XYZ file of C-alpha atoms in Angstrom:
654
model
C 24.019 7.403 -19.453
C 21.624 9.349 -17.293
C 21.378 6.265 -15.167
C 25.295 5.924 -14.852
C 25.620 9.600 -13.791
C 22.989 9.308 -11.187
C 24.586 6.199 -9.844
C 27.914 7.921 -9.695
C 26.484 10.978 -7.908
C 25.096 8.583 -5.272
C 28.402 6.932 -4.837
C 30.167 10.137 -4.322
C 27.475 11.348 -1.852
C 27.842 8.218 0.228
C 31.473 8.349 0.251
C 31.600 12.032 1.109
C 29.211 11.315 4.138
C 31.360 8.341 5.269
C 34.443 10.421 5.103
C 33.145 13.442 6.752
C 31.355 11.661 9.777
C 34.730 10.861 11.659
C 35.932 14.385 11.220
C 32.654 15.744 12.732
C 33.128 13.495 15.643
C 36.370 15.272 16.490
C 36.202 18.752 14.976
C 32.885 20.099 16.115
C 31.463 23.405 15.275
C 32.452 26.408 17.371
C 29.868 29.014 18.426
C 32.164 31.940 17.243
C 35.120 31.770 14.899
C 36.915 34.623 16.565
C 36.476 32.969 20.150
C 39.782 31.384 21.456
C 39.689 27.665 20.901
C 40.760 25.843 24.113
C 43.222 23.044 24.121
C 43.312 19.962 26.244
C 44.864 20.661 29.646
C 48.225 19.085 30.633
C 47.435 16.058 32.714
C 49.222 14.111 35.562
C 48.169 10.888 36.649
C 48.616 8.720 39.878
C 47.065 5.321 40.752
C 46.208 3.851 44.081
C 45.235 0.186 44.821
C 41.726 -0.547 46.336
C 39.830 -3.447 47.586
C 36.065 -3.867 47.070
C 35.356 -2.675 50.480
C 37.378 0.432 50.052
C 35.820 1.259 46.801
C 32.437 0.814 48.465
C 33.514 3.118 51.407
C 34.553 5.687 48.722
C 31.001 5.855 46.995
C 29.409 5.733 50.266
C 31.241 8.849 51.513
C 30.474 10.554 48.218
C 26.770 10.085 48.555
C 26.906 11.098 52.220
C 28.736 14.282 51.301
C 26.142 15.088 48.578
C 23.517 14.943 51.124
C 24.902 16.628 54.250
C 27.329 18.982 52.332
C 30.434 20.305 53.859
C 33.541 22.032 52.663
C 35.627 18.865 52.249
C 35.598 15.010 52.005
C 35.803 13.051 55.298
C 38.061 10.416 53.871
C 41.191 8.595 55.105
C 44.256 9.449 53.013
C 44.180 6.174 51.291
C 40.968 7.086 49.554
C 42.193 10.508 48.645
C 44.516 11.770 45.836
C 48.114 11.077 46.689
C 49.752 13.939 48.570
C 53.298 12.779 47.729
C 54.378 14.719 44.457
C 56.531 11.702 43.510
C 53.269 9.670 43.079
C 52.215 11.914 40.098
C 53.676 11.753 36.598
C 52.630 13.440 33.216
C 50.350 11.094 31.214
C 49.610 11.229 27.450
C 45.950 11.554 26.957
C 43.716 9.730 25.939
C 44.601 6.875 28.420
C 43.375 3.666 27.088
C 43.918 0.006 28.018
C 42.570 -2.101 24.904
C 39.860 -4.523 25.271
C 40.747 -8.155 24.415
C 38.448 -10.417 22.448
C 37.551 -12.476 25.400
C 38.416 -11.466 28.946
C 37.489 -12.898 32.297
C 35.607 -10.300 34.631
C 36.287 -10.821 38.389
C 36.647 -8.959 41.587
C 39.497 -11.097 42.591
C 42.136 -8.919 41.196
C 40.853 -5.795 43.014
C 40.465 -2.257 41.748
C 42.505 0.750 41.211
C 41.713 4.403 41.365
C 43.068 6.423 38.579
C 43.635 9.945 39.669
C 43.944 12.549 36.654
C 45.139 15.969 37.957
C 44.754 19.161 35.799
C 45.567 22.780 36.693
C 42.861 25.335 35.869
C 44.582 28.732 35.187
C 42.826 32.012 36.293
C 40.205 32.888 33.791
C 39.504 36.455 35.282
C 35.728 37.012 35.299
C 35.024 34.712 32.473
C 33.158 31.370 33.728
C 35.322 28.191 33.381
C 34.173 24.575 32.777
C 35.554 21.061 32.540
C 34.572 18.746 29.661
C 35.354 15.019 29.077
C 33.960 13.867 25.837
C 34.260 10.152 26.716
C 34.701 7.892 29.640
C 34.549 4.146 29.979
C 35.236 3.498 33.664
C 33.253 3.019 36.784
C 31.324 6.113 38.098
C 33.490 9.293 37.796
C 33.913 12.072 40.512
C 35.657 15.344 40.210
C 37.371 16.989 43.204
C 38.799 20.405 43.742
C 41.560 21.340 46.348
C 40.667 24.080 48.721
C 42.519 25.231 51.872
C 40.044 23.068 53.939
C 40.773 19.834 51.896
C 39.350 18.101 48.616
C 35.904 19.448 47.874
C 33.442 17.198 45.781
C 32.362 19.041 42.534
C 30.739 16.060 40.701
C 29.582 12.513 41.889
C 28.410 10.621 38.666
C 27.076 7.532 40.385
C 23.518 8.122 39.311
C 24.694 8.056 35.674
C 27.184 5.554 35.910
C 25.385 3.045 33.567
C 25.149 5.656 30.901
C 28.486 7.250 31.466
C 30.090 5.492 28.567
C 27.762 7.293 26.091
C 27.256 10.631 27.959
C 30.054 13.099 27.891
C 30.951 14.810 31.260
C 30.245 18.468 31.333
C 30.958 20.402 34.699
C 30.680 24.239 35.140
C 33.483 25.196 37.635
C 33.077 27.625 40.421
C 35.068 30.724 40.545
C 38.764 30.236 39.999
C 41.225 32.104 42.187
C 44.053 34.220 41.084
C 46.399 31.473 41.328
C 44.072 29.093 39.547
C 42.566 25.865 40.846
C 43.799 22.222 40.987
C 41.239 19.661 39.864
C 41.374 15.937 40.212
C 39.140 13.534 38.079
C 38.801 10.178 40.103
C 38.020 7.212 38.018
C 37.925 3.711 39.603
C 38.314 0.735 37.386
C 38.960 -2.959 37.837
C 42.599 -3.728 37.959
C 44.057 -4.762 34.639
C 40.712 -4.356 32.860
C 39.834 -2.266 29.685
C 39.325 1.447 30.263
C 39.222 4.581 28.115
C 39.629 8.179 29.259
C 39.557 10.995 26.831
C 41.429 14.205 26.988
C 40.336 16.615 29.798
C 39.375 20.027 28.390
C 39.287 23.038 30.594
C 38.323 26.471 29.230
C 35.782 29.151 28.831
C 32.330 27.741 29.560
C 30.367 29.099 26.466
C 33.102 27.482 24.052
C 33.046 24.211 25.832
C 29.412 24.082 26.312
C 28.779 24.270 22.699
C 31.135 21.480 21.963
C 29.309 19.378 24.752
C 25.889 20.126 23.215
C 26.993 19.274 19.629
C 28.419 15.906 20.926
C 25.284 15.068 22.723
C 23.227 15.754 19.557
C 25.386 13.639 17.542
C 26.062 10.822 20.038
C 22.589 10.765 21.453
C 20.095 12.924 19.728
C 20.821 11.834 16.081
C 20.711 8.001 16.959
C 17.442 8.501 18.782
C 15.950 10.293 15.841
C 17.274 7.619 13.297
C 15.762 4.893 15.494
C 12.435 6.402 15.936
C 12.239 7.073 12.142
C 13.142 3.480 11.438
C 10.550 2.349 14.012
C 7.813 4.274 12.248
C 9.137 3.002 8.816
C 9.380 -0.552 10.311
C 5.643 -0.385 11.409
C 4.639 0.932 7.828
C 6.538 -2.031 6.393
C 4.847 -4.409 8.829
C 1.261 -3.298 7.864
C 2.397 -3.771 4.205
C 3.714 -7.231 4.903
C 0.528 -8.211 6.751
C -1.492 -7.141 3.754
C 0.781 -8.703 1.227
C 2.527 -11.609 2.894
C 4.159 -12.703 -0.240
C 6.378 -9.734 -0.137
C 9.351 -10.818 2.229
C 11.172 -7.448 1.890
C 8.667 -5.664 3.883
C 9.039 -8.335 6.677
C 12.692 -8.057 6.527
C 12.637 -4.301 6.561
C 10.368 -4.376 9.779
C 12.574 -6.990 11.440
C 15.757 -4.818 10.768
C 14.101 -1.824 12.289
C 13.006 -3.826 15.215
C 16.439 -5.148 15.772
C 17.917 -1.652 15.506
C 15.582 -0.348 18.150
C 16.730 -3.053 20.562
C 20.389 -2.137 19.565
C 19.784 1.414 20.824
C 17.563 0.636 23.972
C 20.353 2.355 26.050
C 19.154 5.705 24.432
C 15.477 5.299 25.561
C 15.405 3.316 28.899
C 17.667 2.988 31.967
C 19.571 0.023 32.446
C 18.639 -2.654 35.239
C 20.226 -2.044 38.485
C 21.005 -5.666 39.166
C 23.979 -7.386 37.602
C 22.208 -10.163 35.999
C 19.740 -7.531 34.533
C 22.604 -5.620 33.060
C 24.102 -8.762 31.605
C 20.905 -9.450 29.792
C 20.390 -5.991 28.623
C 23.809 -5.666 27.175
C 23.599 -9.105 25.569
C 20.342 -7.939 23.801
C 21.783 -4.734 22.535
C 25.118 -6.363 21.376
C 23.524 -9.500 19.838
C 20.931 -7.298 18.071
C 23.715 -5.802 16.049
C 24.327 -9.122 14.218
C 20.441 -9.529 13.399
C 20.541 -5.979 12.136
C 23.214 -6.994 9.702
C 21.628 -10.248 8.680
C 18.252 -8.958 7.841
C 19.884 -6.093 6.038
C 21.876 -8.699 3.950
C 18.751 -10.905 3.425
C 16.888 -7.671 2.303
C 19.387 -6.812 -0.199
C 19.648 -10.317 -1.629
C 15.911 -10.338 -2.370
C 16.732 -7.715 -5.033
C 18.930 -10.013 -6.833
C 17.859 -12.370 -9.647
C 20.224 -14.958 -8.663
C 19.468 -16.397 -5.281
C 21.933 -18.380 -2.950
C 19.964 -20.344 -0.361
C 22.932 -22.086 0.925
C 24.786 -18.699 1.808
C 21.625 -17.302 3.162
C 21.449 -20.478 5.677
C 25.206 -20.099 6.573
C 24.590 -16.477 7.446
C 21.634 -17.343 9.573
C 23.304 -20.092 11.339
C 26.400 -17.914 11.997
C 24.348 -15.170 13.686
C 22.231 -17.638 15.582
C 25.509 -19.380 16.811
C 27.040 -16.003 17.853
C 23.886 -15.011 19.684
C 23.599 -18.287 21.477
C 27.369 -18.536 22.592
C 27.234 -15.083 24.050
C 23.968 -15.590 26.053
C 24.861 -14.780 29.764
C 23.987 -18.212 31.118
C 27.208 -20.274 30.767
C 29.898 -17.606 30.265
C 28.842 -14.823 32.623
C 32.310 -13.871 33.781
C 33.764 -13.753 30.191
C 33.720 -10.309 28.383
C 33.166 -11.442 24.737
C 31.890 -8.173 23.391
C 34.899 -7.525 20.884
C 34.892 -11.030 19.669
C 31.151 -10.921 19.218
C 31.337 -7.839 17.039
C 34.419 -9.140 15.280
C 32.393 -12.312 14.074
C 29.267 -10.165 13.263
C 31.743 -7.964 11.152
C 33.171 -10.977 9.419
C 29.627 -12.398 8.663
C 28.604 -8.910 7.217
C 31.744 -8.760 5.050
C 31.004 -12.054 3.578
C 27.446 -11.127 2.862
C 28.291 -7.752 1.586
C 30.844 -9.166 -0.828
C 28.302 -11.537 -2.257
C 25.789 -8.618 -2.689
C 28.562 -6.571 -4.241
C 29.472 -9.556 -6.849
C 25.667 -9.816 -7.602
C 25.372 -6.096 -8.229
C 28.418 -6.121 -10.458
C 27.193 -9.076 -12.262
C 23.552 -8.191 -12.700
C 24.271 -4.466 -13.355
C 21.251 -3.343 -11.516
C 21.538 0.266 -9.942
C 19.466 -0.280 -6.885
C 21.477 -3.375 -6.091
C 24.800 -1.584 -6.605
C 23.696 1.362 -4.217
C 22.772 -1.170 -1.547
C 26.007 -2.910 -1.953
C 27.908 0.387 -1.542
C 25.884 1.494 1.386
C 26.420 -1.967 2.982
C 30.271 -1.290 2.458
C 30.167 2.072 3.917
C 28.242 0.511 6.874
C 30.795 -2.105 7.451
C 33.544 0.557 7.307
C 31.943 2.624 9.900
C 31.193 -0.580 11.976
C 34.910 -1.303 11.784
C 35.435 2.300 13.054
C 33.135 1.572 16.067
C 34.665 -1.774 16.726
C 38.091 0.044 17.002
C 36.591 2.673 19.194
C 34.792 0.081 21.602
C 38.096 -2.054 21.679
C 40.233 0.909 22.373
C 42.401 0.112 19.284
C 42.007 3.662 17.778
C 39.915 6.836 17.634
C 39.049 6.588 21.480
C 37.400 10.174 21.433
C 35.326 9.544 18.420
C 31.617 8.996 18.567
C 30.050 5.647 17.405
C 29.208 6.137 13.593
C 26.995 3.065 12.979
C 23.702 4.980 13.459
C 25.024 6.946 10.407
C 25.835 3.782 8.629
C 22.455 2.450 9.546
C 20.865 5.469 8.120
C 22.762 5.262 4.816
C 21.605 1.596 4.451
C 18.035 2.260 5.189
C 18.018 5.054 2.698
C 19.502 2.799 -0.082
C 16.729 0.245 1.024
C 13.972 2.941 0.719
C 15.558 3.826 -2.847
C 15.462 0.194 -3.730
C 11.919 -0.221 -2.601
C 10.821 3.049 -4.420
C 12.489 1.772 -7.753
C 10.720 -1.517 -7.188
C 7.533 0.157 -6.665
C 7.931 2.500 -9.704
C 9.023 -0.346 -11.902
C 5.942 -2.301 -10.827
C 3.668 0.647 -11.426
C 5.261 1.146 -14.952
C 4.884 -2.596 -15.679
C 1.269 -2.574 -14.570
C 0.702 0.548 -16.742
C 2.421 -1.077 -19.774
C 0.379 -4.447 -19.168
C -2.818 -2.104 -19.018
C -1.791 -0.254 -22.017
C -1.376 -3.730 -23.851
C -4.509 -5.123 -22.435
C -6.440 -1.864 -23.592
C -4.943 -2.092 -26.997
C -6.122 -5.855 -27.051
C -9.488 -4.886 -25.869
C -9.771 -2.097 -28.416
C -8.933 -4.643 -31.041
C -11.404 -7.167 -29.659
C -14.052 -4.412 -29.501
C -13.342 -3.399 -33.080
C -13.702 -7.169 -34.150
C -16.831 -7.583 -32.226
C -18.223 -4.470 -33.493
C -17.472 -5.579 -37.041
C -18.938 -9.026 -36.398
C -21.851 -7.342 -34.756
C -22.437 -5.114 -37.763
C -22.153 -8.174 -40.113
C -24.563 -10.213 -37.917
C -27.014 -7.320 -37.926
C -26.829 -6.900 -41.670
C -27.435 -10.669 -42.102
C -30.386 -10.549 -39.657
C -31.662 -7.640 -41.573
C -31.341 -9.458 -44.810
C -32.839 -12.463 -43.393
C -35.843 -10.454 -41.835
C -36.372 -8.841 -45.385
C -36.360 -12.327 -46.964
C -38.866 -13.632 -44.412
C -40.935 -10.593 -44.973
C -40.932 -10.946 -48.786
C -41.670 -14.592 -48.509
C -44.548 -13.886 -46.115
C -46.006 -11.055 -48.243
C -45.766 -13.089 -51.496
C -47.423 -16.260 -49.795
C -50.102 -13.942 -48.210
C -50.770 -12.182 -51.775
C -50.569 -15.548 -53.362
C -53.241 -17.127 -51.027
C -55.468 -13.966 -50.788
C -55.040 -11.513 -53.639
C -53.700 -13.851 -56.113
C -56.394 -16.555 -55.527
C -59.234 -13.958 -55.674
C -57.892 -12.309 -59.062
C -57.385 -15.853 -60.584
C -61.094 -16.995 -59.547
C -62.477 -13.696 -60.952
C -60.308 -14.273 -64.113
C -61.606 -17.835 -64.682
C -65.301 -16.776 -63.862
C -65.080 -13.869 -66.439
C -63.745 -16.113 -68.985
C -66.455 -18.602 -68.585
C -69.034 -15.802 -68.455
C -70.236 -16.840 -65.069
C -69.697 -13.662 -63.151
C -71.632 -10.528 -64.017
C -70.079 -7.119 -64.176
C -71.120 -6.019 -60.593
C -69.655 -9.108 -59.157
C -66.451 -8.687 -60.881
C -66.220 -5.022 -59.547
C -66.901 -6.209 -56.053
C -64.148 -8.935 -56.430
C -61.721 -6.178 -57.520
C -62.721 -3.901 -54.791
C -61.969 -6.691 -52.230
C -58.600 -7.330 -53.925
C -57.632 -3.573 -53.710
C -58.845 -3.598 -49.948
C -56.747 -6.692 -49.295
C -53.703 -5.119 -51.042
C -54.144 -1.964 -48.924
C -54.413 -3.996 -45.816
C -51.073 -5.728 -46.498
C -49.455 -2.316 -47.051
C -50.853 -0.901 -43.826
C -49.473 -3.805 -41.890
C -45.982 -2.883 -43.005
C -46.456 0.735 -41.668
C -44.526 1.357 -38.322
C -47.148 1.838 -35.629
C -45.003 1.663 -32.666
C -46.685 -1.452 -31.267
C -49.902 0.802 -30.997
C -52.944 -1.224 -31.680
C -55.258 1.808 -31.644
C -53.131 3.280 -34.595
C -53.497 0.272 -36.479
C -57.277 0.216 -36.120
C -57.532 3.775 -37.083
C -55.702 3.132 -40.248
C -57.998 0.312 -41.114
C -61.033 2.630 -40.324
C -59.762 5.077 -42.823
C -59.353 2.298 -45.666
C -62.753 0.771 -45.058
C -64.739 3.698 -44.131
C -66.059 4.498 -47.682
C -66.901 0.952 -48.393
C -68.883 0.578 -45.283
C -70.773 3.783 -46.025
C -71.549 2.565 -49.508
C -72.806 -0.694 -48.187
C -75.315 1.337 -45.934
C -73.548 0.861 -42.584
C -72.952 3.426 -40.101
C -69.776 2.817 -38.085
C -69.834 3.685 -34.304
C -66.218 4.337 -33.221
C -65.805 3.494 -29.443
C -62.144 3.024 -29.110
C -60.168 3.783 -25.772
C -56.504 4.124 -25.408
C -54.770 0.696 -25.066
C -51.376 0.063 -23.682
C -48.702 -0.601 -26.326
C -48.142 -4.321 -27.284
C -44.512 -4.994 -27.529
C -44.923 -8.095 -29.453
C -47.120 -6.351 -32.154
C -44.893 -6.644 -35.318
C -45.962 -6.476 -38.979
C -46.906 -10.072 -39.310
C -48.983 -9.800 -36.216
C -50.617 -6.393 -37.278
C -51.508 -8.318 -40.633
C -53.359 -11.056 -38.653
C -55.360 -8.313 -36.597
C -56.093 -6.426 -39.731
C -57.421 -9.503 -41.607
C -59.371 -10.554 -38.482
C -61.087 -7.245 -38.437
C -61.539 -7.076 -42.161
C -63.202 -10.397 -42.114
C -65.516 -9.434 -39.414
C -66.536 -6.142 -41.188
C -67.052 -8.022 -44.521
C -69.299 -10.578 -42.934
C -71.419 -7.793 -41.304
C -71.616 -6.014 -44.841
C -72.470 -9.197 -46.856
C -74.598 -11.407 -44.380
C -75.753 -9.530 -41.449
C -78.236 -7.097 -43.090
C -77.298 -4.492 -40.430
C -77.661 -0.755 -40.242
C -75.048 -0.029 -37.704
C -71.757 -1.687 -36.725
C -69.744 -0.800 -33.496
C -65.988 -1.235 -33.094
C -65.006 -1.226 -29.337
C -61.543 -1.668 -27.588
C -61.193 -2.040 -23.805
C -58.229 -2.612 -21.497
C -58.619 -5.431 -18.802
C -55.283 -5.522 -17.137
C -53.480 -8.449 -18.560
C -55.328 -8.417 -21.915
C -56.856 -6.069 -24.326
C -60.249 -6.511 -26.114
C -61.529 -5.595 -29.637
C -65.190 -6.126 -30.238
C -67.230 -5.754 -33.544
C -70.919 -5.533 -32.847
C -73.692 -5.155 -35.316
C -77.560 -4.849 -35.174
C -78.295 -7.186 -37.890
C -80.394 -10.462 -38.242
C -77.967 -12.703 -36.219
C -77.884 -16.302 -36.623
C -78.045 -19.564 -34.583
C -74.655 -20.720 -33.559
C -75.754 -24.254 -32.879
C -77.451 -24.562 -36.231
C -74.716 -23.560 -38.650
C -71.605 -25.436 -39.501
C -68.137 -23.755 -39.033
C -66.901 -22.645 -42.420
C -63.696 -21.997 -44.038
C -63.681 -18.326 -42.974
C -64.423 -18.874 -39.244
C -61.768 -21.574 -38.930
C -59.148 -19.056 -40.552
C -60.199 -16.266 -37.939
C -59.834 -18.849 -35.135
C -56.359 -19.843 -36.434
C -55.288 -16.301 -36.676
C -56.405 -15.517 -33.137
C -54.409 -18.377 -31.951
C -51.289 -17.214 -33.752
C -51.606 -13.935 -32.084
C -51.673 -15.781 -28.679
C -55.248 -14.508 -28.218
C -58.796 -15.864 -28.026
C -61.830 -15.341 -30.505
C -65.294 -15.526 -29.348
C -68.497 -15.061 -31.313
C -71.907 -14.439 -29.683
C -74.995 -14.350 -31.836
C -78.846 -15.264 -31.844
C -81.574 -14.666 -34.352
C -83.038 -11.150 -34.508
C -80.275 -9.882 -31.943
C -77.360 -9.307 -34.082
C -73.795 -10.505 -33.673
C -70.805 -9.757 -31.478
C -67.172 -11.016 -32.245
C -64.669 -10.454 -29.472
C -60.936 -10.705 -29.936
C -58.762 -10.719 -26.656
C -55.030 -10.239 -27.021
C -52.377 -10.347 -24.244
C -50.539 -7.328 -23.193
C -47.387 -9.397 -22.708
C -47.002 -12.381 -24.767
C -44.385 -15.007 -23.421
C -44.769 -17.592 -25.584
C -45.843 -16.406 -29.122
C -47.776 -18.664 -31.139
């Protein structure tokens, strides 16, 4: 319901504007409601036949008089208003000869001067003026009778090419007590189309307001509309260049460009040569058909159902009308009315199709465009009647208002499409966000499950490692001690020593599981705490020469256990076999690797003269698993040094 109410309000507004525009053209605002409203002056008319030479002589004398001045025109009686009273007769204004659909334009039939005489009553001290809303003739001139003859008040030759769209405004000189006789001289080709509006004579301030309002509506407003559409057209062109797939922007830009060509006479002066004028008028008249074509194609782009055949028919029809009216082969034929009639027919067919689509698809923006096109066609029919002289001769052309209504409906449609696209994108984004959130939840749940599985796997592997290590180390030692005690081959002191080693080994396994943050120094400090008393009881003094080492990112509990077993084995060997009094533990950082050394001052041994036992082989394997290197240096009488080098960054762990 809100959409229907909004649509009805839009229709009513468009109809109100369409109905009010013709009234504005004829009933313009007055400067003061209490001022006397002038009426059109009673007019008499006389005609005089002229040849082309006489017409040129008339214009030449007007130009000379404008230069040299004088109190009257120096023209023969044949080129002056008739002096015979019988030549004058009252005429009903406006005086119009309708324009045919196609007519031959030639000088062969000659010309006639149409004289329109009005009497200006005495206005006292109030300034008077003459005002003609519309003239479609050759250049106008205004004469005033004086005791010396006919005096020229206005020569409109300089503005002849714009006279059809520029109303005549002439402040009058002081009016005598008995009034003033004015004659408006309007030459026209004999038997051709012409249109002369009513002649208004009255107070200057009242008629000046009428003239100003007509100029604004007839010239200023169309110029403003054209410039506004030109700016919007440039904007649409930039959008189309960035998004070539959106044809509506290109069509909007073409419609704005065609409308600018249609209104060229508001911005530039027409060419002086006849051929240039022919081409100028062809461009302005033919462009109206292209305005309607691009507008229809634009509206059809908003319909779900397309009709390529109808679009091709519209394009071919407009192209044919434009080509037939080109001023190359029918230069002597005036086809303006026929051209606009065909354009109106094409526009009517296209607008009817748009209206049918709007009714069938029930889309508000398409309905609004169909209504705007219908209003524009009605206003175009009004302008065709004015142009051809069929009716409303004194009205202004209303097609600029129709174009404004159509373009506003187009902007509304573009805005609706933009808003709809934004809403669609927002809805799709919301759906995508929901899908993403759902996928994230699933991934988080799967990740949690994976982490739990990895944790369980790590615990299982750690249990298996500890069990294997305890079985090979602690379990084997205890079992050997048990068998020896049962057989009576192990003394009490040996049994205590084995049990002490088992306790140390158990503590070593437990220490390897403590989190040390990949810190090798902390790991060695824990070992020092565990083995300190035992070394002391064995008569060894421990020299602690440990420097800070970088953290080893790869140092995990299994690796820590290997390091501790290596160091434990080395210290046990010193305690059991070296007969040393001092042992020194050293750590150093050498860039890409760190070094742990165990040095004693014991008896030493000859490396070449001994066989590598099981313990030494085990130490070498542990060093290889850590990705490091183990080196032993010893000689009789000079003690032993064991060096373990471990990499700071282990790329390929063993």
